[in-house]
PDB file of N, CA and C in Angstrom:
ATOM      1  N   UNK K 895       5.859  -9.038  20.426  1.00  0.00           N
ATOM      2  CA  UNK K 895       5.674  -7.709  19.981  1.00  0.00           C
ATOM      3  C   UNK K 895       6.752  -7.338  18.962  1.00  0.00           C
ATOM      4  N   UNK K 896       6.417  -6.609  17.986  1.00  0.00           N
ATOM      5  CA  UNK K 896       7.393  -6.186  16.934  1.00  0.00           C
ATOM      6  C   UNK K 896       8.407  -5.251  17.579  1.00  0.00           C
ATOM      7  N   UNK K 897       9.639  -5.234  17.003  1.00  0.00           N
ATOM      8  CA  UNK K 897      10.652  -4.304  17.356  1.00  0.00           C
ATOM      9  C   UNK K 897      10.775  -3.275  16.260  1.00  0.00           C
ATOM     10  N   UNK K 898      10.764  -2.017  16.648  1.00  0.00           N
ATOM     11  CA  UNK K 898      10.807  -0.933  15.622  1.00  0.00           C
ATOM     12  C   UNK K 898      12.064  -0.155  15.751  1.00  0.00           C
ATOM     13  N   UNK K 899      12.655   0.305  14.645  1.00  0.00           N
ATOM     14  CA  UNK K 899      13.793   1.093  14.604  1.00  0.00           C
ATOM     15  C   UNK K 899      13.432   2.548  14.995  1.00  0.00           C
ATOM     16  N   UNK K 900      14.482   3.326  15.496  1.00  0.00           N
ATOM     17  CA  UNK K 900      14.291   4.774  15.671  1.00  0.00           C
ATOM     18  C   UNK K 900      13.860   5.397  14.387  1.00  0.00           C
ATOM     19  N   UNK K 901      12.931   6.324  14.452  1.00  0.00           N
ATOM     20  CA  UNK K 901      12.510   7.039  13.243  1.00  0.00           C
ATOM     21  C   UNK K 901      11.372   6.343  12.523  1.00  0.00           C
ATOM     22  N   UNK K 902      10.934   5.178  13.019  1.00  0.00           N
ATOM     23  CA  UNK K 902       9.784   4.502  12.365  1.00  0.00           C
ATOM     24  C   UNK K 902       8.587   5.408  12.486  1.00  0.00           C
ATOM     25  N   UNK K 903       7.828   5.453  11.450  1.00  0.00           N
ATOM     26  CA  UNK K 903       6.577   6.272  11.433  1.00  0.00           C
ATOM     27  C   UNK K 903       5.353   5.305  11.745  1.00  0.00           C
ATOM     28  N   UNK K 904       4.595   5.787  12.710  1.00  0.00           N
ATOM     29  CA  UNK K 904       3.418   4.991  13.119  1.00  0.00           C
ATOM     30  C   UNK K 904       2.189   5.805  12.705  1.00  0.00           C
ATOM     31  N   UNK K 905       1.118   5.080  12.369  1.00  0.00           N
ATOM     32  CA  UNK K 905      -0.132   5.734  11.921  1.00  0.00           C
ATOM     33  C   UNK K 905      -1.282   4.989  12.581  1.00  0.00           C
ATOM     34  N   UNK K 906      -2.395   5.740  12.841  1.00  0.00           N
ATOM     35  CA  UNK K 906      -3.617   5.209  13.340  1.00  0.00           C
ATOM     36  C   UNK K 906      -4.738   6.157  13.066  1.00  0.00           C
ATOM     37  N   UNK K 907      -5.944   5.535  12.984  1.00  0.00           N
ATOM     38  CA  UNK K 907      -7.125   6.384  12.915  1.00  0.00           C
ATOM     39  C   UNK K 907      -8.126   5.867  13.933  1.00  0.00           C
ATOM     40  N   UNK K 908      -8.984   6.745  14.433  1.00  0.00           N
ATOM     41  CA  UNK K 908     -10.004   6.297  15.390  1.00  0.00           C
ATOM     42  C   UNK K 908     -11.293   7.031  15.045  1.00  0.00           C
ATOM     43  N   UNK K 909     -12.387   6.346  15.249  1.00  0.00           N
ATOM     44  CA  UNK K 909     -13.677   6.900  14.971  1.00  0.00           C
ATOM     45  C   UNK K 909     -14.312   7.604  16.194  1.00  0.00           C
ATOM     46  N   UNK K 910     -15.139   8.515  15.889  1.00  0.00           N
ATOM     47  CA  UNK K 910     -15.967   9.166  16.958  1.00  0.00           C
ATOM     48  C   UNK K 910     -17.379   9.153  16.452  1.00  0.00           C
ATOM     49  N   UNK K 911     -18.243   8.387  17.147  1.00  0.00           N
ATOM     50  CA  UNK K 911     -19.575   8.202  16.701  1.00  0.00           C
ATOM     51  C   UNK K 911     -20.554   8.836  17.626  1.00  0.00           C
ATOM     52  N   UNK K 912     -21.168   9.925  17.216  1.00  0.00           N
ATOM     53  CA  UNK K 912     -22.183  10.575  18.027  1.00  0.00           C
ATOM     54  C   UNK K 912     -23.541   9.986  17.858  1.00  0.00           C
ATOM     55  N   UNK K 913     -23.702   9.033  16.920  1.00  0.00           N
ATOM     56  CA  UNK K 913     -24.983   8.528  16.602  1.00  0.00           C
ATOM     57  C   UNK K 913     -25.680   9.239  15.485  1.00  0.00           C
ATOM     58  N   UNK K 914     -25.210  10.432  15.172  1.00  0.00           N
ATOM     59  CA  UNK K 914     -25.776  11.209  14.126  1.00  0.00           C
ATOM     60  C   UNK K 914     -24.781  11.329  12.934  1.00  0.00           C
ATOM     61  N   UNK K 915     -23.618  11.909  13.213  1.00  0.00           N
ATOM     62  CA  UNK K 915     -22.652  12.111  12.281  1.00  0.00           C
ATOM     63  C   UNK K 915     -21.314  11.503  12.710  1.00  0.00           C
ATOM     64  N   UNK K 916     -20.921  10.323  12.222  1.00  0.00           N
ATOM     65  CA  UNK K 916     -19.633   9.803  12.659  1.00  0.00           C
ATOM     66  C   UNK K 916     -18.503  10.548  12.067  1.00  0.00           C
ATOM     67  N   UNK K 917     -17.420  10.672  12.813  1.00  0.00           N
ATOM     68  CA  UNK K 917     -16.211  11.348  12.363  1.00  0.00           C
ATOM     69  C   UNK K 917     -15.028  10.515  12.699  1.00  0.00           C
ATOM     70  N   UNK K 918     -13.888  11.012  12.361  1.00  0.00           N
ATOM     71  CA  UNK K 918     -12.638  10.270  12.691  1.00  0.00           C
ATOM     72  C   UNK K 918     -11.510  11.247  12.831  1.00  0.00           C
ATOM     73  N   UNK K 919     -10.393  10.664  13.402  1.00  0.00           N
ATOM     74  CA  UNK K 919      -9.188  11.431  13.594  1.00  0.00           C
ATOM     75  C   UNK K 919      -8.049  10.537  13.169  1.00  0.00           C
ATOM     76  N   UNK K 920      -7.056  11.121  12.499  1.00  0.00           N
ATOM     77  CA  UNK K 920      -5.857  10.390  12.094  1.00  0.00           C
ATOM     78  C   UNK K 920      -4.666  10.913  12.817  1.00  0.00           C
ATOM     79  N   UNK K 921      -3.744  10.124  13.270  1.00  0.00           N
ATOM     80  CA  UNK K 921      -2.569  10.543  13.986  1.00  0.00           C
ATOM     81  C   UNK K 921      -1.388   9.812  13.340  1.00  0.00           C
ATOM     82  N   UNK K 922      -0.338  10.564  13.112  1.00  0.00           N
ATOM     83  CA  UNK K 922       0.953   9.979  12.591  1.00  0.00           C
ATOM     84  C   UNK K 922       2.046  10.536  13.518  1.00  0.00           C
ATOM     85  N   UNK K 923       2.953   9.683  13.930  1.00  0.00           N
ATOM     86  CA  UNK K 923       4.131  10.186  14.655  1.00  0.00           C
ATOM     87  C   UNK K 923       5.313   9.283  14.419  1.00  0.00           C
ATOM     88  N   UNK K 924       6.492   9.840  14.691  1.00  0.00           N
ATOM     89  CA  UNK K 924       7.723   9.023  14.738  1.00  0.00           C
ATOM     90  C   UNK K 924       8.568   9.608  15.870  1.00  0.00           C
ATOM     91  N   UNK K 925       9.487   8.837  16.338  1.00  0.00           N
ATOM     92  CA  UNK K 925      10.344   9.237  17.445  1.00  0.00           C
ATOM     93  C   UNK K 925      11.727   8.699  17.187  1.00  0.00           C
ATOM     94  N   UNK K 926      12.696   9.553  17.462  1.00  0.00           N
ATOM     95  CA  UNK K 926      14.105   9.159  17.344  1.00  0.00           C
ATOM     96  C   UNK K 926      14.814   9.650  18.612  1.00  0.00           C
ATOM     97  N   UNK K 927      15.537   8.787  19.310  1.00  0.00           N
ATOM     98  CA  UNK K 927      16.263   9.113  20.521  1.00  0.00           C
ATOM     99  C   UNK K 927      17.698   9.342  20.128  1.00  0.00           C
ATOM    100  N   UNK K 928      18.264  10.456  20.519  1.00  0.00           N
ATOM    101  CA  UNK K 928      19.698  10.720  20.217  1.00  0.00           C
ATOM    102  C   UNK K 928      20.372  11.132  21.531  1.00  0.00           C
ATOM    103  N   UNK K 929      20.037  10.360  22.610  1.00  0.00           N
ATOM    104  CA  UNK K 929      20.769  10.682  23.795  1.00  0.00           C
ATOM    105  C   UNK K 929      21.864   9.715  24.087  1.00  0.00           C
ATOM    106  N   UNK K 930      23.056  10.248  24.199  1.00  0.00           N
ATOM    107  CA  UNK K 930      24.239   9.390  24.437  1.00  0.00           C
ATOM    108  C   UNK K 930      24.647   9.412  25.919  1.00  0.00           C
ATOM    109  N   UNK K 931      23.891  10.077  26.766  1.00  0.00           N
ATOM    110  CA  UNK K 931      24.298  10.225  28.141  1.00  0.00           C
ATOM    111  C   UNK K 931      23.871   8.996  28.986  1.00  0.00           C
ATOM    112  N   UNK K 932      24.754   8.476  29.780  1.00  0.00           N
ATOM    113  CA  UNK K 932      24.344   7.363  30.621  1.00  0.00           C
ATOM    114  C   UNK K 932      23.315   7.746  31.685  1.00  0.00           C
ATOM    115  N   UNK K 933      22.375   6.888  31.912  1.00  0.00           N
ATOM    116  CA  UNK K 933      21.311   7.170  32.917  1.00  0.00           C
ATOM    117  C   UNK K 933      20.174   8.022  32.414  1.00  0.00           C
ATOM    118  N   UNK K 934      20.243   8.528  31.169  1.00  0.00           N
ATOM    119  CA  UNK K 934      19.127   9.309  30.617  1.00  0.00           C
ATOM    120  C   UNK K 934      18.232   8.347  29.896  1.00  0.00           C
ATOM    121  N   UNK K 935      16.962   8.222  30.388  1.00  0.00           N
ATOM    122  CA  UNK K 935      16.035   7.264  29.775  1.00  0.00           C
ATOM    123  C   UNK K 935      15.568   7.684  28.386  1.00  0.00           C
ATOM    124  N   UNK K 936      15.411   6.726  27.514  1.00  0.00           N
ATOM    125  CA  UNK K 936      14.873   6.997  26.187  1.00  0.00           C
ATOM    126  C   UNK K 936      13.354   7.012  26.259  1.00  0.00           C
ATOM    127  N   UNK K 937      12.780   7.834  25.416  1.00  0.00           N
ATOM    128  CA  UNK K 937      11.326   7.807  25.229  1.00  0.00           C
ATOM    129  C   UNK K 937      10.970   6.783  24.193  1.00  0.00           C
ATOM    130  N   UNK K 938      10.039   5.908  24.528  1.00  0.00           N
ATOM    131  CA  UNK K 938       9.754   4.871  23.572  1.00  0.00           C
ATOM    132  C   UNK K 938       8.499   5.178  22.771  1.00  0.00           C
ATOM    133  N   UNK K 939       8.378   4.529  21.644  1.00  0.00           N
ATOM    134  CA  UNK K 939       7.205   4.721  20.811  1.00  0.00           C
ATOM    135  C   UNK K 939       5.925   4.290  21.532  1.00  0.00           C
ATOM    136  N   UNK K 940       6.034   3.230  22.308  1.00  0.00           N
ATOM    137  CA  UNK K 940       4.891   2.733  23.082  1.00  0.00           C
ATOM    138  C   UNK K 940       4.426   3.829  24.072  1.00  0.00           C
ATOM    139  N   UNK K 941       5.349   4.468  24.742  1.00  0.00           N
ATOM    140  CA  UNK K 941       4.980   5.514  25.679  1.00  0.00           C
ATOM    141  C   UNK K 941       4.307   6.679  25.002  1.00  0.00           C
ATOM    142  N   UNK K 942       4.758   7.047  23.817  1.00  0.00           N
ATOM    143  CA  UNK K 942       4.118   8.117  23.056  1.00  0.00           C
ATOM    144  C   UNK K 942       2.704   7.644  22.608  1.00  0.00           C
ATOM    145  N   UNK K 943       2.586   6.437  22.133  1.00  0.00           N
ATOM    146  CA  UNK K 943       1.298   5.904  21.768  1.00  0.00           C
ATOM    147  C   UNK K 943       0.322   5.885  22.935  1.00  0.00           C
ATOM    148  N   UNK K 944       0.748   5.536  24.089  1.00  0.00           N
ATOM    149  CA  UNK K 944      -0.104   5.564  25.248  1.00  0.00           C
ATOM    150  C   UNK K 944      -0.524   6.956  25.648  1.00  0.00           C
ATOM    151  N   UNK K 945       0.393   7.879  25.620  1.00  0.00           N
ATOM    152  CA  UNK K 945       0.102   9.283  25.853  1.00  0.00           C
ATOM    153  C   UNK K 945      -0.946   9.841  24.949  1.00  0.00           C
ATOM    154  N   UNK K 946      -0.715   9.543  23.666  1.00  0.00           N
ATOM    155  CA  UNK K 946      -1.715  10.013  22.641  1.00  0.00           C
ATOM    156  C   UNK K 946      -3.099   9.414  22.880  1.00  0.00           C
ATOM    157  N   UNK K 947      -3.087   8.136  23.201  1.00  0.00           N
ATOM    158  CA  UNK K 947      -4.403   7.491  23.502  1.00  0.00           C
ATOM    159  C   UNK K 947      -5.075   8.050  24.706  1.00  0.00           C
ATOM    160  N   UNK K 948      -4.358   8.421  25.715  1.00  0.00           N
ATOM    161  CA  UNK K 948      -4.906   9.083  26.891  1.00  0.00           C
ATOM    162  C   UNK K 948      -5.643  10.336  26.443  1.00  0.00           C
ATOM    163  N   UNK K 949      -4.970  11.162  25.630  1.00  0.00           N
ATOM    164  CA  UNK K 949      -5.600  12.390  25.107  1.00  0.00           C
ATOM    165  C   UNK K 949      -6.812  12.119  24.269  1.00  0.00           C
ATOM    166  N   UNK K 950      -6.655  11.173  23.306  1.00  0.00           N
ATOM    167  CA  UNK K 950      -7.752  10.905  22.346  1.00  0.00           C
ATOM    168  C   UNK K 950      -8.941  10.340  23.032  1.00  0.00           C
ATOM    169  N   UNK K 951      -8.741   9.344  23.909  1.00  0.00           N
ATOM    170  CA  UNK K 951      -9.883   8.729  24.611  1.00  0.00           C
ATOM    171  C   UNK K 951     -10.540   9.702  25.548  1.00  0.00           C
ATOM    172  N   UNK K 952      -9.790  10.654  26.085  1.00  0.00           N
ATOM    173  CA  UNK K 952     -10.379  11.650  26.984  1.00  0.00           C
ATOM    174  C   UNK K 952     -11.303  12.611  26.251  1.00  0.00           C
ATOM    175  N   UNK K 953     -11.184  12.633  24.920  1.00  0.00           N
ATOM    176  CA  UNK K 953     -12.109  13.422  24.123  1.00  0.00           C
ATOM    177  C   UNK K 953     -13.195  12.634  23.462  1.00  0.00           C
ATOM    178  N   UNK K 954     -13.286  11.340  23.812  1.00  0.00           N
ATOM    179  CA  UNK K 954     -14.430  10.527  23.358  1.00  0.00           C
ATOM    180  C   UNK K 954     -14.152   9.665  22.127  1.00  0.00           C
ATOM    181  N   UNK K 955     -12.898   9.642  21.618  1.00  0.00           N
ATOM    182  CA  UNK K 955     -12.584   8.801  20.515  1.00  0.00           C
ATOM    183  C   UNK K 955     -12.266   7.388  20.964  1.00  0.00           C
ATOM    184  N   UNK K 956     -12.359   6.410  20.095  1.00  0.00           N
ATOM    185  CA  UNK K 956     -11.934   5.099  20.415  1.00  0.00           C
ATOM    186  C   UNK K 956     -10.423   4.996  20.476  1.00  0.00           C
ATOM    187  N   UNK K 957      -9.930   3.945  21.083  1.00  0.00           N
ATOM    188  CA  UNK K 957      -8.476   3.741  21.250  1.00  0.00           C
ATOM    189  C   UNK K 957      -7.853   3.588  19.858  1.00  0.00           C
ATOM    190  N   UNK K 958      -6.726   4.261  19.727  1.00  0.00           N
ATOM    191  CA  UNK K 958      -5.890   4.157  18.505  1.00  0.00           C
ATOM    192  C   UNK K 958      -4.972   2.952  18.586  1.00  0.00           C
ATOM    193  N   UNK K 959      -4.931   2.145  17.582  1.00  0.00           N
ATOM    194  CA  UNK K 959      -3.937   1.052  17.478  1.00  0.00           C
ATOM    195  C   UNK K 959      -2.918   1.416  16.409  1.00  0.00           C
ATOM    196  N   UNK K 960      -1.798   1.858  16.794  1.00  0.00           N
ATOM    197  CA  UNK K 960      -0.776   2.344  15.847  1.00  0.00           C
ATOM    198  C   UNK K 960      -0.094   1.162  15.098  1.00  0.00           C
ATOM    199  N   UNK K 961       0.158   1.351  13.818  1.00  0.00           N
ATOM    200  CA  UNK K 961       0.860   0.366  13.030  1.00  0.00           C
ATOM    201  C   UNK K 961       2.146   0.985  12.437  1.00  0.00           C
ATOM    202  N   UNK K 962       3.114   0.122  12.346  1.00  0.00           N
ATOM    203  CA  UNK K 962       4.373   0.539  11.738  1.00  0.00           C
ATOM    204  C   UNK K 962       4.498  -0.196  10.403  1.00  0.00           C
ATOM    205  N   UNK K 963       5.550   0.045   9.670  1.00  0.00           N
ATOM    206  CA  UNK K 963       5.707  -0.528   8.321  1.00  0.00           C
ATOM    207  C   UNK K 963       6.155  -1.987   8.259  1.00  0.00           C
ATOM    208  N   UNK K 964       6.664  -2.501   9.372  1.00  0.00           N
ATOM    209  CA  UNK K 964       7.137  -3.920   9.354  1.00  0.00           C
ATOM    210  C   UNK K 964       5.962  -4.838   9.149  1.00  0.00           C
ATOM    211  N   UNK K 965       5.642  -5.101   7.880  1.00  0.00           N
ATOM    212  CA  UNK K 965       4.479  -6.003   7.626  1.00  0.00           C
ATOM    213  C   UNK K 965       3.214  -5.599   8.375  1.00  0.00           C
ATOM    214  N   UNK K 966       3.041  -4.274   8.451  1.00  0.00           N
ATOM    215  CA  UNK K 966       1.961  -3.660   9.144  1.00  0.00           C
ATOM    216  C   UNK K 966       1.829  -4.225  10.607  1.00  0.00           C
ATOM    217  N   UNK K 967       2.923  -4.208  11.298  1.00  0.00           N
ATOM    218  CA  UNK K 967       2.973  -4.657  12.697  1.00  0.00           C
ATOM    219  C   UNK K 967       2.318  -3.612  13.549  1.00  0.00           C
ATOM    220  N   UNK K 968       1.609  -4.085  14.582  1.00  0.00           N
ATOM    221  CA  UNK K 968       0.900  -3.193  15.483  1.00  0.00           C
ATOM    222  C   UNK K 968       1.799  -2.899  16.701  1.00  0.00           C
ATOM    223  N   UNK K 969       1.886  -1.561  17.021  1.00  0.00           N
ATOM    224  CA  UNK K 969       2.686  -1.115  18.159  1.00  0.00           C
ATOM    225  C   UNK K 969       1.943  -1.438  19.497  1.00  0.00           C
ATOM    226  N   UNK K 970       0.706  -1.169  19.556  1.00  0.00           N
ATOM    227  CA  UNK K 970      -0.057  -1.360  20.847  1.00  0.00           C
ATOM    228  C   UNK K 970      -1.386  -2.061  20.512  1.00  0.00           C
ATOM    229  N   UNK K 971      -1.339  -3.335  20.293  1.00  0.00           N
ATOM    230  CA  UNK K 971      -2.553  -4.080  19.986  1.00  0.00           C
ATOM    231  C   UNK K 971      -3.513  -4.080  21.136  1.00  0.00           C
ATOM    232  N   UNK K 972      -4.808  -4.245  20.821  1.00  0.00           N
ATOM    233  CA  UNK K 972      -5.776  -4.491  21.891  1.00  0.00           C
ATOM    234  C   UNK K 972      -5.604  -5.934  22.368  1.00  0.00           C
ATOM    235  N   UNK K 973      -5.552  -6.120  23.590  1.00  0.00           N
ATOM    236  CA  UNK K 973      -5.376  -7.418  24.208  1.00  0.00           C
ATOM    237  C   UNK K 973      -6.580  -7.764  25.027  1.00  0.00           C
TER     238      UNK K 973
END
């Protein structure tokens, strides 16, 4: 899996197909952790991607596969 720096921007689109009029949604996010306190967990980009996917899929869209700029590396590929 690719390693991404803080502040990396991730993008994805997902289709919603009703059989009549297909549509899509685009999502862009970045995350930067600035916590210097010991024992305080960082929020990861993968955790954010998973939370967004839970929301998106709950509304009927297909899973989003987010990509970052490192040679178009995928954050959360379908396995």
